[in-house]
mmCIF file of C-alpha atoms in Angstrom:
data_model
loop_
_atom_site.group_PDB
_atom_site.id
_atom_site.type_symbol
_atom_site.label_atom_id
_atom_site.label_comp_id
_atom_site.label_asym_id
_atom_site.label_seq_id
_atom_site.Cartn_x
_atom_site.Cartn_y
_atom_site.Cartn_z
ATOM 1 C CA MET X 1 20.522 -12.716 -12.933
ATOM 2 C CA ASP X 2 23.556 -13.993 -11.109
ATOM 3 C CA THR X 3 24.179 -13.463 -7.404
ATOM 4 C CA GLU X 4 26.329 -10.354 -7.816
ATOM 5 C CA ASP X 5 23.665 -8.727 -10.012
ATOM 6 C CA VAL X 6 21.094 -9.392 -7.287
ATOM 7 C CA ALA X 7 23.424 -8.007 -4.607
ATOM 8 C CA ALA X 8 24.112 -4.881 -6.675
ATOM 9 C CA PHE X 9 20.382 -4.365 -7.247
ATOM 10 C CA CYS X 10 19.609 -4.740 -3.525
ATOM 11 C CA LEU X 11 22.324 -2.212 -2.649
ATOM 12 C CA SER X 12 20.967 0.237 -5.229
ATOM 13 C CA LEU X 13 17.690 0.557 -3.290
ATOM 14 C CA PRO X 14 17.433 3.639 -1.027
ATOM 15 C CA GLY X 15 19.074 3.192 2.370
ATOM 16 C CA ALA X 16 20.116 -0.415 1.740
ATOM 17 C CA ARG X 17 23.230 -1.854 3.315
ATOM 18 C CA GLU X 18 24.894 -5.238 3.374
ATOM 19 C CA ASP X 19 26.157 -7.186 6.375
ATOM 20 C CA TYR X 20 27.568 -10.667 6.840
ATOM 21 C CA LYS X 21 25.903 -12.591 9.666
ATOM 22 C CA TRP X 22 25.294 -16.046 11.047
ATOM 23 C CA GLY X 23 28.466 -17.619 9.709
ATOM 24 C CA GLY X 24 28.047 -17.027 6.012
ATOM 25 C CA VAL X 25 24.854 -15.161 5.175
ATOM 26 C CA ARG X 26 24.689 -11.871 3.266
ATOM 27 C CA VAL X 27 21.948 -9.760 4.812
ATOM 28 C CA PHE X 28 20.519 -6.745 2.980
ATOM 29 C CA SER X 29 18.800 -4.395 5.381
ATOM 30 C CA ILE X 30 17.465 -0.917 6.024
ATOM 31 C CA ALA X 31 17.858 1.141 9.187
ATOM 32 C CA GLU X 32 20.647 -1.182 10.330
ATOM 33 C CA THR X 33 18.369 -3.975 11.590
ATOM 34 C CA LYS X 34 15.392 -4.381 9.239
ATOM 35 C CA MET X 35 16.127 -7.163 6.734
ATOM 36 C CA PHE X 36 14.505 -7.182 3.311
ATOM 37 C CA ALA X 37 16.621 -9.886 1.609
ATOM 38 C CA VAL X 38 19.020 -12.634 2.677
ATOM 39 C CA MET X 39 21.478 -14.488 0.441
ATOM 40 C CA GLY X 40 23.697 -17.454 1.184
ATOM 41 C CA LEU X 41 27.374 -16.503 1.024
ATOM 42 C CA ALA X 42 27.923 -19.179 -1.621
ATOM 43 C CA GLY X 43 25.097 -17.589 -3.639
ATOM 44 C CA ASN X 44 23.088 -20.804 -3.700
ATOM 45 C CA ASP X 45 19.842 -19.257 -2.407
ATOM 46 C CA LEU X 46 18.017 -15.966 -1.968
ATOM 47 C CA ALA X 47 15.214 -15.227 0.498
ATOM 48 C CA PHE X 48 12.970 -12.173 0.738
ATOM 49 C CA LYS X 49 9.530 -11.064 1.883
ATOM 50 C CA VAL X 50 6.452 -11.218 -0.330
ATOM 51 C CA GLY X 51 2.939 -10.081 0.482
ATOM 52 C CA PRO X 52 0.518 -12.418 2.229
ATOM 53 C CA ASP X 53 -1.652 -12.405 -0.907
ATOM 54 C CA LEU X 54 1.282 -13.593 -3.060
ATOM 55 C CA PHE X 55 2.913 -16.088 -0.694
ATOM 56 C CA LEU X 56 0.913 -19.238 -1.521
ATOM 57 C CA GLY X 57 1.072 -18.586 -5.250
ATOM 58 C CA TYR X 58 4.850 -18.345 -5.195
ATOM 59 C CA VAL X 59 5.560 -21.360 -2.992
ATOM 60 C CA ASP X 60 3.544 -23.508 -5.425
ATOM 61 C CA ARG X 61 5.999 -22.688 -8.220
ATOM 62 C CA PRO X 62 8.969 -24.988 -8.912
ATOM 63 C CA GLY X 63 12.248 -23.717 -7.445
ATOM 64 C CA ILE X 64 10.517 -21.579 -4.794
ATOM 65 C CA ARG X 65 9.781 -22.666 -1.233
ATOM 66 C CA PRO X 66 8.868 -21.082 2.102
ATOM 67 C CA ALA X 67 11.941 -19.613 3.789
ATOM 68 C CA PRO X 68 13.062 -21.567 6.866
ATOM 69 C CA TYR X 69 12.275 -19.703 10.100
ATOM 70 C CA LEU X 70 10.769 -16.767 8.190
ATOM 71 C CA ALA X 71 7.837 -18.351 6.358
ATOM 72 C CA ARG X 72 5.400 -17.182 9.034
ATOM 73 C CA ALA X 73 6.346 -13.626 8.000
ATOM 74 C CA TYR X 74 5.713 -14.508 4.301
ATOM 75 C CA TRP X 75 9.314 -14.936 3.188
ATOM 76 C CA ILE X 76 10.184 -17.178 0.248
ATOM 77 C CA THR X 77 13.467 -18.808 -0.802
ATOM 78 C CA LEU X 78 14.673 -19.208 -4.375
ATOM 79 C CA ALA X 79 17.410 -21.663 -5.267
ATOM 80 C CA HIS X 80 20.062 -20.560 -7.747
ATOM 81 C CA PRO X 81 19.536 -20.404 -10.707
ATOM 82 C CA TYR X 82 16.522 -18.326 -9.770
ATOM 83 C CA ALA X 83 13.110 -19.585 -10.850
ATOM 84 C CA MET X 84 11.983 -16.250 -12.292
ATOM 85 C CA GLY X 85 13.114 -13.611 -14.733
ATOM 86 C CA LYS X 86 15.082 -10.458 -13.978
ATOM 87 C CA ASP X 87 12.111 -8.083 -14.140
ATOM 88 C CA GLU X 88 9.943 -10.169 -11.811
ATOM 89 C CA LEU X 89 12.799 -10.697 -9.344
ATOM 90 C CA CYS X 90 13.699 -6.988 -9.269
ATOM 91 C CA ASP X 91 10.024 -6.092 -8.765
ATOM 92 C CA LEU X 92 9.699 -8.506 -5.830
ATOM 93 C CA LEU X 93 12.929 -7.288 -4.211
ATOM 94 C CA THR X 94 11.723 -3.698 -4.550
ATOM 95 C CA ARG X 95 8.385 -4.640 -2.964
ATOM 96 C CA SER X 96 10.187 -6.392 -0.119
ATOM 97 C CA HIS X 97 12.269 -3.264 0.449
ATOM 98 C CA GLN X 98 9.180 -1.044 0.437
ATOM 99 C CA TRP X 99 7.249 -3.295 2.873
ATOM 100 C CA VAL X 100 10.123 -3.000 5.318
ATOM 101 C CA VAL X 101 10.304 0.768 4.786
ATOM 102 C CA SER X 102 6.565 1.085 5.462
ATOM 103 C CA LYS X 103 7.101 -0.410 8.951
ATOM 104 C CA LEU X 104 9.641 2.251 9.933
ATOM 105 C CA PRO X 105 8.660 5.419 11.827
ATOM 106 C CA LYS X 106 7.241 8.082 9.491
ATOM 107 C CA HIS X 107 10.240 10.421 9.827
ATOM 108 C CA ARG X 108 12.579 7.617 8.648
ATOM 109 C CA GLN X 109 10.363 6.647 5.683
ATOM 110 C CA VAL X 110 10.610 9.957 3.831
ATOM 111 C CA ALA X 111 13.998 9.421 2.168
ATOM 112 C CA LEU X 112 13.459 5.683 1.612
ATOM 113 C CA LYS X 113 10.175 5.615 -0.316
ATOM 114 C CA LEU X 114 10.280 4.940 -4.034
#
């Protein structure tokens, strides 16, 4: 997948929006402030949340490392070209989205659950 395919997939998830922050970072979020994926404006990297049970397994793989400043929250960073296939990447982005949705108040979750 190229960077625009990833961006289009992120925006296709329920309630997702895109903002540009911090001098050149594309932020994909829900409920205006809850990030589920972050991409460098140049498209050279992609960061998103994985589960605590998956974190160590992913950061041991080539091309994947803990995300700076967000690793304590189990975020990983992939360098472009991404070190995984389309299906696996889409699954992980969907999981990241759903973890963020699960932290929202119950009345906000209803329309955002997959």
